[in-house]
Each structure stands twice: as C-alpha cells, then as structure tokens.
C-alpha cells in the first residue's frame, strides 16, 4: 500500500502580502530580506538557490534569473515581474559591500541557511502569521499559486526544476482539495439552493369550466380617501 504523503501548508494571499510588507525598506537589512522573501515566494527559489544567486545570473533588463547548479546540478531559468525586478535593481545599487553574490551580510560575508531560516520565521511572526513559516513553505506557496493560475503541471515542474513530474504532482492535490472545499461550501445555507418541493398535481377543473372573468370598473379615489 502506498504511503500517504502529507500535503504541505501554504500561505494565503493576505499572508503573502503581510510577509512581504514585514521588512521595512528603509534599513538595508530590511531591503535585503524583502528581496530574499520575494525570490522564494514569487520565483520559487530554494533557500540555497536564493543565497547563491550571483549578480551576473540576473538579466537586469528582461528580469530573467539563471539558477545555476540547482538541486540535481541542473541550471534553469525563471522570470521576475517588473515590480520585483525593480526591487532587486534598487538592492543591487544599495548593497553596502560590492560582491559577486547578490546577497551577503552587511560585512560582505555569505549568509548561511540557518540564518535565512531564522529570518523567515522572524518576519512571519512580525507579520502576524500563525503558521510554521520556513523557506520551503514559500516555495510550496509559489508552486501552488502557479499551478492554480496555469493548470499546467509540466510548466510548474520546469519552473521548480523537478527531475520527475511525480514530485510536482503534489501541487495538483493541493488545488484539488481547494476545489473540493469550494464546491462543498458553495451556496451553503442559501435558501435558493434547497431541494424543490413535490410537484403540484393537475388542476381539478379544466379551463373551460372556470367561471368567466368579471371585468372590474376602476374606482376613482379622492385625495381625502388616499
């Protein structure tokens, strides 16, 4: 018997917006953290892929990102929208230390996975999100949203860099559950959705036997009577 695989949690639209708004752009660390959250949440990058991103890996005109030597030692391309690309452009110009890595500490040293994980949890707590938020949950959220928008599992597979589509099929189950919930609750409690009553029986009298209609003379009402 196949082992049941637990479906991962994902963020709602409101939680996504709250998380990205948590880091304040006034501080360099806030700007950097928002960029990292954006890459995981809006481009599906793994934690290690976001931390290893080089300046040369970004096409600063088109918004294409080349993810070098991702899981399975394979390269893949992803794209950013104009708003997210502008956010990264501003960070590139603002970095306190010039480095081939796009993201470092303020002293220019590499950021490790543990520090990134703690940052994600801290920002999620500040955003008021009660879930256990970690970098891979952001990737799950991206994949689920992409599948909902496209219903193309092969496209999601390519974007995530999965070697086997069976890994990506997980996200179809997430969407199937959402569809099932939506359909079960559709018009729940709406009186218009109640089952119709029994059909009425035939009229006992035919139209021919109905009494003739009496034409009524309209009554004129005086202003005092109204």
Coordinates of N, CA and C in Angstrom, one line a residue:
X1 N 0.8 -1.2 0.0 CA 0.0 0.0 0.0 C 0.9 1.2 0.0
X2 N 0.5 2.2 -0.9 CA 1.3 3.4 -1.0 C 1.2 4.2 0.3
X3 N 2.3 4.8 0.8 CA 2.2 5.6 2.0 C 1.6 7.0 1.7
X4 N 0.7 7.4 2.6 CA 0.0 8.7 2.4 C 1.0 9.8 2.6
X5 N 1.1 10.7 1.7 CA 2.0 11.8 1.8 C 1.3 13.1 2.3
X6 N 1.8 13.6 3.4 CA 1.1 14.8 4.0 C 1.3 16.0 3.1
X7 N 0.2 16.7 2.8 CA 0.2 17.9 2.0 C 0.8 19.0 2.7
X8 N 1.7 19.8 2.1 CA 2.3 20.9 2.8 C 1.4 22.1 3.0
X9 N 1.6 22.9 4.0 CA 0.9 24.1 4.2 C 1.3 25.2 3.2
X10 N 0.5 26.1 2.9 CA 0.8 27.3 2.0 C 0.2 28.5 2.6
X11 N 0.7 29.7 2.2 CA 0.2 30.9 2.6 C -1.0 31.4 1.8
X12 N -1.9 32.1 2.5 CA -3.0 32.7 1.7 C -2.5 34.0 1.1
X13 N -3.3 34.6 0.2 CA -2.9 35.9 -0.4 C -2.7 36.9 0.6
X14 N -3.5 37.0 1.6 CA -3.3 38.0 2.7 C -2.0 37.8 3.4
X15 N -1.7 36.5 3.7 CA -0.5 36.2 4.4 C 0.8 36.6 3.6
X16 N 0.7 36.3 2.3 CA 1.8 36.6 1.4 C 2.1 38.1 1.4
X17 N 1.0 38.9 1.3 CA 1.2 40.4 1.3 C 1.8 40.9 2.6
X18 N 1.3 40.3 3.7 CA 1.7 40.7 5.1 C 3.2 40.3 5.2
X19 N 3.6 39.2 4.8 CA 5.0 38.7 4.9 C 5.9 39.6 4.1
X20 N 5.6 40.0 2.9 CA 6.5 40.8 2.1 C 6.5 42.2 2.6
X21 N 5.5 42.6 3.3 CA 5.5 44.0 3.8 C 6.2 44.1 5.2
X22 N 6.5 43.0 5.8 CA 7.1 43.0 7.1 C 8.5 43.6 7.2
X23 N 9.4 43.3 6.3 CA 10.7 44.0 6.3 C 10.5 45.5 5.8
X24 N 11.0 46.4 6.5 CA 11.0 47.8 6.1 C 12.2 48.1 5.2
X25 N 11.9 48.8 4.1 CA 12.9 49.1 3.1 C 13.9 50.2 3.5
X26 N 13.5 50.9 4.6 CA 14.4 52.0 5.0 C 15.8 51.4 5.4
X27 N 15.8 50.3 6.1 CA 17.0 49.7 6.6 C 17.6 48.8 5.5
X28 N 18.9 48.7 5.3 CA 19.5 47.8 4.3 C 19.1 46.4 4.6
X29 N 19.1 45.9 5.8 CA 18.7 44.5 6.1 C 17.3 44.3 5.7
X30 N 16.4 45.2 5.9 CA 15.0 45.1 5.6 C 14.9 45.0 4.1
X31 N 15.6 45.8 3.3 CA 15.6 45.7 1.8 C 16.1 44.4 1.4
X32 N 17.2 43.9 1.9 CA 17.8 42.6 1.5 C 16.8 41.5 1.9
X33 N 16.2 41.5 3.1 CA 15.3 40.4 3.5 C 14.1 40.4 2.6
X34 N 13.6 41.6 2.2 CA 12.4 41.6 1.3 C 12.7 41.0 0.0
X35 N 13.9 41.2 -0.5 CA 14.3 40.6 -1.8 C 14.4 39.1 -1.7
X36 N 15.0 38.6 -0.6 CA 15.1 37.2 -0.4 C 13.7 36.5 -0.3
X37 N 12.8 37.1 0.4 CA 11.5 36.6 0.6 C 10.8 36.6 -0.8
X38 N 11.0 37.7 -1.6 CA 10.4 37.8 -2.9 C 10.8 36.7 -3.8
X39 N 12.1 36.4 -3.8 CA 12.7 35.3 -4.7 C 12.1 34.0 -4.4
X40 N 11.9 33.7 -3.1 CA 11.4 32.4 -2.7 C 9.9 32.3 -2.9
X41 N 9.2 33.4 -2.7 CA 7.7 33.4 -2.7 C 7.2 33.7 -4.1
X42 N 7.9 34.5 -4.9 CA 7.4 34.9 -6.3 C 8.1 34.2 -7.4
X43 N 9.3 33.6 -7.1 CA 10.0 32.9 -8.2 C 10.3 31.4 -7.9
X44 N 9.9 31.0 -6.7 CA 10.1 29.6 -6.3 C 11.5 29.1 -6.0
X45 N 12.4 30.0 -5.7 CA 13.8 29.6 -5.5 C 13.9 28.9 -4.1
X46 N 14.7 27.8 -4.1 CA 15.0 27.2 -2.8 C 15.9 28.2 -2.0
X47 N 16.0 27.9 -0.7 CA 16.8 28.8 0.2 C 18.3 28.9 -0.3
X48 N 18.9 27.8 -0.7 CA 20.2 27.8 -1.1 C 20.4 28.5 -2.5
X49 N 19.4 28.3 -3.3 CA 19.4 29.0 -4.6 C 19.4 30.5 -4.5
X50 N 18.6 31.0 -3.6 CA 18.5 32.4 -3.4 C 19.8 33.0 -2.8
X51 N 20.4 32.2 -1.9 CA 21.6 32.7 -1.2 C 22.8 32.6 -2.2
X52 N 22.8 31.7 -3.1 CA 23.9 31.6 -4.0 C 23.8 32.4 -5.3
X53 N 22.7 33.2 -5.4 CA 22.5 33.9 -6.6 C 23.6 35.0 -6.8
X54 N 24.1 35.0 -8.0 CA 25.2 35.9 -8.4 C 24.6 37.1 -9.1
X55 N 25.3 38.2 -9.1 CA 24.8 39.4 -9.8 C 24.8 39.1 -11.3
X56 N 25.7 38.3 -11.8 CA 25.7 38.0 -13.2 C 24.6 37.1 -13.7
X57 N 24.0 36.4 -12.7 CA 22.9 35.5 -13.0 C 21.6 36.2 -13.3
X58 N 21.5 37.5 -13.1 CA 20.3 38.2 -13.4 C 20.4 39.0 -14.7
X59 N 19.5 38.9 -15.5 CA 19.4 39.8 -16.7 C 18.6 41.0 -16.2
X60 N 19.3 42.1 -16.0 CA 18.7 43.3 -15.3 C 17.8 44.1 -16.3
X61 N 17.7 43.6 -17.5 CA 16.7 44.3 -18.4 C 15.4 43.4 -18.5
X62 N 15.6 42.1 -18.8 CA 14.4 41.3 -19.0 C 13.8 40.7 -17.7
X63 N 14.6 40.6 -16.7 CA 14.1 40.0 -15.4 C 14.3 38.5 -15.4
X64 N 15.1 38.0 -16.3 CA 15.4 36.5 -16.3 C 16.4 36.2 -15.3
X65 N 16.2 35.2 -14.4 CA 17.2 34.7 -13.5 C 17.7 33.3 -13.9
X66 N 19.0 33.2 -13.9 CA 19.5 31.8 -14.2 C 19.9 31.2 -12.8
X67 N 19.2 30.1 -12.5 CA 19.5 29.4 -11.3 C 20.6 28.4 -11.6
X68 N 21.8 28.6 -11.1 CA 22.9 27.8 -11.5 C 23.1 26.6 -10.6
X69 N 23.2 25.4 -11.2 CA 23.5 24.2 -10.4 C 22.6 24.1 -9.2
X70 N 21.3 24.1 -9.5 CA 20.3 23.9 -8.5 C 20.3 22.4 -8.1
X71 N 19.3 22.0 -7.4 CA 19.2 20.6 -7.0 C 19.3 19.7 -8.2
X72 N 20.1 18.7 -8.1 CA 20.3 17.8 -9.2 C 21.4 18.3 -10.2
X73 N 22.1 19.4 -9.8 CA 23.1 20.0 -10.6 C 22.7 20.4 -12.0
X74 N 21.4 21.0 -12.0 CA 20.9 21.4 -13.3 C 20.6 22.9 -13.2
X75 N 20.9 23.6 -14.3 CA 20.5 25.0 -14.4 C 19.1 25.2 -14.9
X76 N 18.4 26.3 -14.5 CA 17.1 26.5 -15.0 C 16.9 28.1 -15.0
X77 N 15.9 28.5 -15.8 CA 15.6 29.9 -15.9 C 14.3 30.2 -15.3
X78 N 14.2 31.3 -14.5 CA 12.9 31.8 -14.0 C 12.8 33.3 -14.3
X79 N 11.7 33.9 -14.2 CA 11.5 35.3 -14.5 C 10.8 36.0 -13.4
X80 N 11.2 37.3 -13.2 CA 10.6 38.2 -12.3 C 9.7 39.2 -13.0
X81 N 8.6 39.6 -12.3 CA 7.8 40.7 -12.9 C 8.5 42.0 -12.7
X82 N 8.0 43.1 -13.3 CA 8.7 44.4 -13.3 C 8.9 44.9 -11.9
X83 N 7.8 44.8 -11.1 CA 7.9 45.3 -9.7 C 9.0 44.6 -8.9
X84 N 9.1 43.3 -9.0 CA 10.1 42.6 -8.3 C 11.5 42.8 -8.8
X85 N 11.6 43.0 -10.1 CA 12.9 43.3 -10.7 C 13.4 44.7 -10.3
X86 N 12.5 45.6 -10.2 CA 12.9 47.0 -9.7 C 13.4 46.9 -8.3
X87 N 12.7 46.1 -7.5 CA 13.2 45.9 -6.1 C 14.6 45.4 -6.0
X88 N 14.9 44.4 -6.9 CA 16.3 43.9 -6.9 C 17.3 44.9 -7.5
X89 N 16.9 45.6 -8.5 CA 17.8 46.7 -9.0 C 18.2 47.7 -7.9
X90 N 17.2 48.1 -7.1 CA 17.5 49.0 -6.1 C 18.4 48.4 -5.0
X91 N 18.2 47.1 -4.7 CA 19.1 46.5 -3.8 C 20.5 46.4 -4.4
X92 N 20.7 46.0 -5.6 CA 22.0 45.9 -6.2 C 22.7 47.2 -6.1
X93 N 22.0 48.3 -6.3 CA 22.7 49.7 -6.2 C 23.0 50.1 -4.8
X94 N 22.3 49.5 -3.8 CA 22.4 49.9 -2.4 C 23.3 49.0 -1.6
X95 N 23.7 47.9 -2.1 CA 24.5 46.9 -1.3 C 25.6 47.6 -0.6
X96 N 25.8 47.4 0.7 CA 26.9 48.1 1.4 C 28.3 47.6 1.0
X97 N 28.4 46.3 0.5 CA 29.6 45.7 0.0 C 29.4 45.2 -1.4
X98 N 30.3 45.6 -2.3 CA 30.2 45.0 -3.6 C 30.8 43.6 -3.6
X99 N 30.0 42.7 -4.1 CA 30.3 41.3 -4.1 C 29.7 40.6 -5.3
X100 N 30.3 39.4 -5.8 CA 29.7 38.7 -6.9 C 28.4 38.1 -6.4
X101 N 28.3 37.8 -5.1 CA 27.0 37.3 -4.6 C 26.0 38.5 -4.5
X102 N 24.8 38.3 -4.8 CA 23.8 39.4 -4.7 C 23.4 39.7 -3.3
X103 N 23.4 38.6 -2.4 CA 23.0 38.8 -1.0 C 24.1 38.3 -0.1
X104 N 24.5 39.2 0.8 CA 25.5 38.9 1.8 C 25.1 39.5 3.1
X105 N 25.9 39.3 4.2 CA 25.7 40.1 5.4 C 26.2 41.6 5.1
X106 N 25.9 42.4 6.0 CA 26.4 43.8 5.8 C 27.9 44.0 5.7
X107 N 28.6 42.9 6.2 CA 30.1 43.0 6.2 C 30.6 42.3 4.9
X108 N 29.7 41.7 4.1 CA 30.1 41.1 2.8 C 30.3 39.6 2.9
X109 N 30.1 39.0 4.1 CA 30.3 37.5 4.2 C 29.0 36.8 3.8
X110 N 29.1 35.5 3.4 CA 27.9 34.8 3.0 C 26.9 34.6 4.1
X111 N 25.7 34.5 3.7 CA 24.6 34.2 4.6 C 24.3 32.7 4.6
X112 N 24.3 32.1 5.8 CA 24.0 30.6 5.8 C 22.5 30.3 5.9
X113 N 22.2 29.0 5.6 CA 20.8 28.6 5.5 C 20.1 28.8 6.9
X114 N 20.8 28.5 8.0 CA 20.2 28.7 9.3 C 19.8 30.1 9.6
X115 N 20.6 31.1 9.2 CA 20.3 32.5 9.4 C 19.1 32.9 8.5
X116 N 19.0 32.3 7.3 CA 17.9 32.6 6.4 C 16.6 32.1 7.0
X117 N 16.7 30.9 7.5 CA 15.5 30.2 8.1 C 15.0 31.0 9.3
X118 N 15.9 31.5 10.1 CA 15.5 32.3 11.3 C 14.9 33.6 10.9
X119 N 15.5 34.2 9.8 CA 14.9 35.5 9.3 C 13.5 35.3 8.8
X120 N 13.2 34.2 8.1 CA 11.9 33.9 7.6 C 10.9 33.8 8.7
X121 N 11.2 33.1 9.7 CA 10.4 32.9 10.9 C 10.1 34.2 11.6
X122 N 11.2 35.0 11.8 CA 11.1 36.3 12.5 C 10.2 37.2 11.7
X123 N 10.3 37.3 10.4 CA 9.5 38.2 9.6 C 8.0 37.7 9.6
X124 N 7.8 36.4 9.6 CA 6.5 35.8 9.6 C 5.8 36.1 10.9
X125 N 6.5 36.0 12.0 CA 6.0 36.4 13.3 C 5.6 37.8 13.4
X126 N 6.4 38.7 12.8 CA 6.1 40.1 12.8 C 4.9 40.4 12.0
X127 N 4.7 39.6 10.9 CA 3.5 39.8 10.0 C 2.3 39.3 10.6
X128 N 2.4 38.6 11.8 CA 1.2 38.1 12.4 C 0.7 36.8 11.9
X129 N 1.6 36.0 11.2 CA 1.2 34.7 10.6 C 1.4 33.6 11.6
X130 N 0.3 32.9 11.9 CA 0.4 31.9 13.0 C 1.0 30.5 12.5
X131 N 1.2 30.4 11.2 CA 1.7 29.1 10.7 C 3.2 29.0 10.9
X132 N 3.7 27.8 10.8 CA 5.2 27.5 10.9 C 5.8 27.8 9.5
X133 N 6.2 29.1 9.4 CA 6.7 29.5 8.1 C 8.2 29.3 8.0
X134 N 8.6 28.7 6.9 CA 10.0 28.4 6.6 C 10.2 28.6 5.1
X135 N 11.5 28.6 4.7 CA 11.8 28.9 3.3 C 11.0 27.9 2.3
X136 N 11.0 26.7 2.6 CA 10.3 25.7 1.7 C 8.8 25.9 1.6
X137 N 8.2 26.4 2.7 CA 6.8 26.7 2.6 C 6.5 27.8 1.6
X138 N 7.5 28.8 1.5 CA 7.3 29.9 0.5 C 7.4 29.3 -0.9
X139 N 8.2 28.3 -1.1 CA 8.3 27.6 -2.4 C 7.1 26.8 -2.7
X140 N 6.5 26.2 -1.7 CA 5.3 25.5 -1.9 C 4.1 26.4 -2.3
X141 N 4.1 27.6 -1.6 CA 3.1 28.6 -2.0 C 3.2 29.0 -3.4
X142 N 4.4 29.3 -3.8 CA 4.6 29.7 -5.2 C 4.1 28.7 -6.2
X143 N 4.5 27.4 -5.9 CA 4.2 26.3 -6.9 C 2.6 26.1 -6.9
X144 N 2.0 26.2 -5.8 CA 0.5 26.1 -5.7 C -0.1 27.2 -6.5
X145 N 0.3 28.4 -6.3 CA -0.3 29.6 -7.0 C 0.0 29.5 -8.5
X146 N 1.1 29.0 -8.9 CA 1.5 28.9 -10.3 C 0.6 27.8 -11.0
X147 N 0.4 26.7 -10.3 CA -0.5 25.7 -10.8 C -1.9 26.2 -10.9
X148 N -2.4 26.9 -9.9 CA -3.8 27.4 -9.9 C -3.9 28.4 -11.1
X149 N -2.9 29.1 -11.4 CA -3.0 30.1 -12.5 C -2.9 29.5 -13.9
X150 N -2.2 28.4 -14.0 CA -1.9 27.8 -15.3 C -2.5 26.5 -15.6
X151 N -2.7 25.7 -14.5 CA -3.2 24.3 -14.6 C -2.2 23.5 -15.5
X152 N -1.0 23.9 -15.6 CA 0.0 23.2 -16.4 C 1.0 22.6 -15.5
X153 N 0.9 21.3 -15.2 CA 1.8 20.7 -14.3 C 3.3 20.6 -14.8
X154 N 3.4 20.5 -16.2 CA 4.7 20.4 -16.8 C 5.4 21.8 -16.6
X155 N 4.7 22.8 -16.8 CA 5.3 24.2 -16.6 C 5.8 24.4 -15.2
X156 N 4.9 23.9 -14.2 CA 5.4 24.0 -12.8 C 6.6 23.2 -12.6
X157 N 6.6 22.0 -13.1 CA 7.8 21.1 -13.0 C 9.1 21.8 -13.5
X158 N 9.0 22.4 -14.7 CA 10.2 23.1 -15.2 C 10.6 24.3 -14.4
X159 N 9.6 25.0 -13.9 CA 9.9 26.2 -13.1 C 10.6 25.8 -11.8
X160 N 10.1 24.8 -11.2 CA 10.7 24.3 -9.9 C 12.0 23.6 -10.1
X161 N 12.3 23.1 -11.3 CA 13.5 22.3 -11.5 C 13.4 20.9 -11.0
X162 N 12.2 20.3 -11.0 CA 12.0 18.9 -10.6 C 12.4 18.0 -11.7
X163 N 13.2 16.9 -11.4 CA 13.6 16.0 -12.4 C 12.4 15.0 -12.8
X164 N 11.6 14.7 -11.8 CA 10.5 13.8 -12.0 C 9.2 14.5 -11.8
X165 N 8.2 14.4 -12.7 CA 7.0 15.1 -12.6 C 6.1 14.6 -11.4
X166 N 6.4 13.3 -11.0 CA 5.6 12.8 -9.9 C 5.8 13.6 -8.6
X167 N 7.0 14.3 -8.5 CA 7.2 15.2 -7.4 C 6.3 16.4 -7.4
X168 N 6.2 16.9 -8.7 CA 5.4 18.1 -8.9 C 3.9 17.8 -8.7
X169 N 3.5 16.6 -8.9 CA 2.0 16.2 -8.9 C 1.4 16.5 -7.5
X170 N 2.3 16.7 -6.5 CA 1.8 17.1 -5.2 C 0.9 18.3 -5.2
X171 N 1.2 19.2 -6.1 CA 0.5 20.5 -6.1 C -0.8 20.4 -6.7
X172 N -1.1 19.4 -7.5 CA -2.4 19.2 -8.1 C -3.3 18.7 -7.0
X173 N -2.8 18.0 -6.0 CA -3.7 17.6 -4.8 C -4.0 18.8 -4.0
X174 N -3.1 19.7 -3.8 CA -3.4 20.9 -3.0 C -4.6 21.7 -3.7
X175 N -4.5 21.8 -5.0 CA -5.6 22.5 -5.7 C -6.8 21.7 -5.7
X176 N -6.8 20.4 -5.8 CA -8.0 19.6 -5.8 C -8.7 19.7 -4.5
X177 N -7.9 19.8 -3.4 CA -8.6 20.0 -2.1 C -9.3 21.3 -2.0
X178 N -8.7 22.4 -2.5 CA -9.3 23.7 -2.5 C -10.6 23.7 -3.3
X179 N -10.5 23.0 -4.5 CA -11.7 22.9 -5.3 C -12.8 22.2 -4.6
X180 N -12.5 21.1 -3.9 CA -13.5 20.3 -3.2 C -14.1 21.1 -2.1
X181 N -13.3 21.9 -1.4 CA -13.8 22.7 -0.3 C -14.8 23.8 -0.9
X182 N -14.3 24.4 -2.0 CA -15.1 25.5 -2.6 C -16.5 24.9 -3.0
X183 N -16.5 23.7 -3.6 CA -17.8 23.2 -4.1 C -18.7 22.7 -3.0
X184 N -18.1 22.2 -1.9 CA -18.9 21.8 -0.8 C -19.6 23.0 -0.1
X185 N -18.9 24.1 -0.1 CA -19.4 25.3 0.7 C -20.2 26.2 -0.3
X186 N -20.2 25.9 -1.6 CA -20.9 26.8 -2.5 C -22.4 26.9 -2.2
X187 N -22.9 28.1 -2.0 CA -24.3 28.4 -1.7 C -24.8 27.6 -0.4
X188 N -23.8 27.3 0.5 CA -24.2 26.6 1.7 C -25.2 27.5 2.5
X189 N -26.4 27.0 2.8 CA -27.3 27.8 3.6 C -28.1 28.7 2.8
X190 N -27.9 28.8 1.4 CA -28.7 29.7 0.6 C -30.0 29.0 0.3
X191 N -31.1 29.7 0.7 CA -32.4 29.1 0.5 C -32.8 28.8 -0.9
X192 N -32.1 29.5 -1.8 CA -32.4 29.2 -3.2 C -31.8 27.8 -3.7
X193 N -30.9 27.3 -2.9 CA -30.3 26.1 -3.3 C -31.0 24.8 -2.7
X194 N -32.1 25.1 -1.9 CA -32.8 24.0 -1.3 C -33.5 23.1 -2.4
X195 N -33.7 21.9 -2.0 CA -34.3 21.0 -3.0 C -35.8 21.4 -3.2
X196 N -36.2 21.3 -4.5 CA -37.6 21.7 -4.7 C -38.6 20.8 -4.1
X197 N -39.8 21.3 -3.8 CA -40.8 20.5 -3.2 C -41.5 19.6 -4.2
X198 N -42.4 18.8 -3.8 CA -43.1 17.8 -4.7 C -43.9 18.6 -5.7
X199 N -44.0 18.1 -6.9 CA -44.7 18.8 -8.0 C -46.2 18.9 -7.6
X200 N -46.8 19.9 -8.0 CA -48.2 20.1 -7.8 C -49.0 19.2 -8.7
X201 N -50.2 18.7 -8.2 CA -51.0 17.8 -9.0 C -51.8 18.6 -10.1
X202 N -52.4 17.9 -11.0 CA -53.2 18.6 -12.1 C -54.4 19.4 -11.4
X203 N -54.7 20.4 -12.1 CA -55.8 21.2 -11.6 C -57.1 20.4 -11.7
X204 N -58.0 20.6 -10.7 CA -59.2 19.8 -10.7 C -60.3 20.3 -11.7
X205 N -60.2 21.5 -12.1 CA -61.1 22.0 -13.1 C -60.4 22.4 -14.3
X206 N -61.1 22.1 -15.4 CA -60.5 22.5 -16.7 C -60.7 24.0 -16.9
X207 N -59.9 24.5 -17.9 CA -60.0 25.9 -18.2 C -61.4 26.2 -18.7
X208 N -62.1 25.3 -19.4 CA -63.4 25.6 -19.9 C -64.4 25.7 -18.8
X209 N -64.2 25.0 -17.7 CA -65.2 25.0 -16.6 C -65.0 26.1 -15.6
X210 N -63.9 26.9 -15.8 CA -63.6 28.0 -14.9 C -64.7 29.1 -15.1
X211 N -65.0 29.8 -14.0 CA -66.0 30.8 -14.1 C -65.5 31.9 -15.0
X212 N -66.4 32.6 -15.7 CA -66.0 33.7 -16.6 C -65.4 34.8 -15.7
X213 N -64.4 35.5 -16.3 CA -63.7 36.6 -15.6 C -64.6 37.8 -15.7
X214 N -64.7 38.5 -14.5 CA -65.6 39.6 -14.4 C -64.7 40.9 -14.5
X215 N -65.1 41.7 -15.5 CA -64.3 43.0 -15.7 C -64.7 43.9 -14.6
X216 N -63.7 44.4 -13.8 CA -64.0 45.3 -12.7 C -63.8 46.8 -13.2
X217 N -64.8 47.6 -12.8 CA -64.7 49.0 -13.1 C -63.8 49.7 -12.1
X218 N -62.8 50.4 -12.6 CA -61.8 51.0 -11.7 C -62.5 52.0 -10.8
X219 N -62.2 52.1 -9.5 CA -62.7 53.0 -8.6 C -61.9 54.3 -8.5
X220 N -62.5 55.4 -8.6 CA -61.7 56.6 -8.5 C -61.6 57.0 -7.1
X221 N -60.5 57.3 -6.5 CA -60.3 57.6 -5.2 C -60.0 59.1 -5.0
X222 N -60.7 59.7 -4.2 CA -60.5 61.2 -4.0 C -59.2 61.4 -3.1
X223 N -58.6 62.6 -3.2 CA -57.4 62.9 -2.4 C -57.7 62.6 -0.9
X224 N -58.9 62.9 -0.4 CA -59.1 62.8 1.0 C -59.1 61.3 1.4
X225 N -59.5 60.4 0.5 CA -59.5 59.0 0.8 C -58.1 58.4 0.7
X226 N -57.2 59.0 -0.1 CA -55.9 58.5 -0.2 C -55.1 58.8 1.1

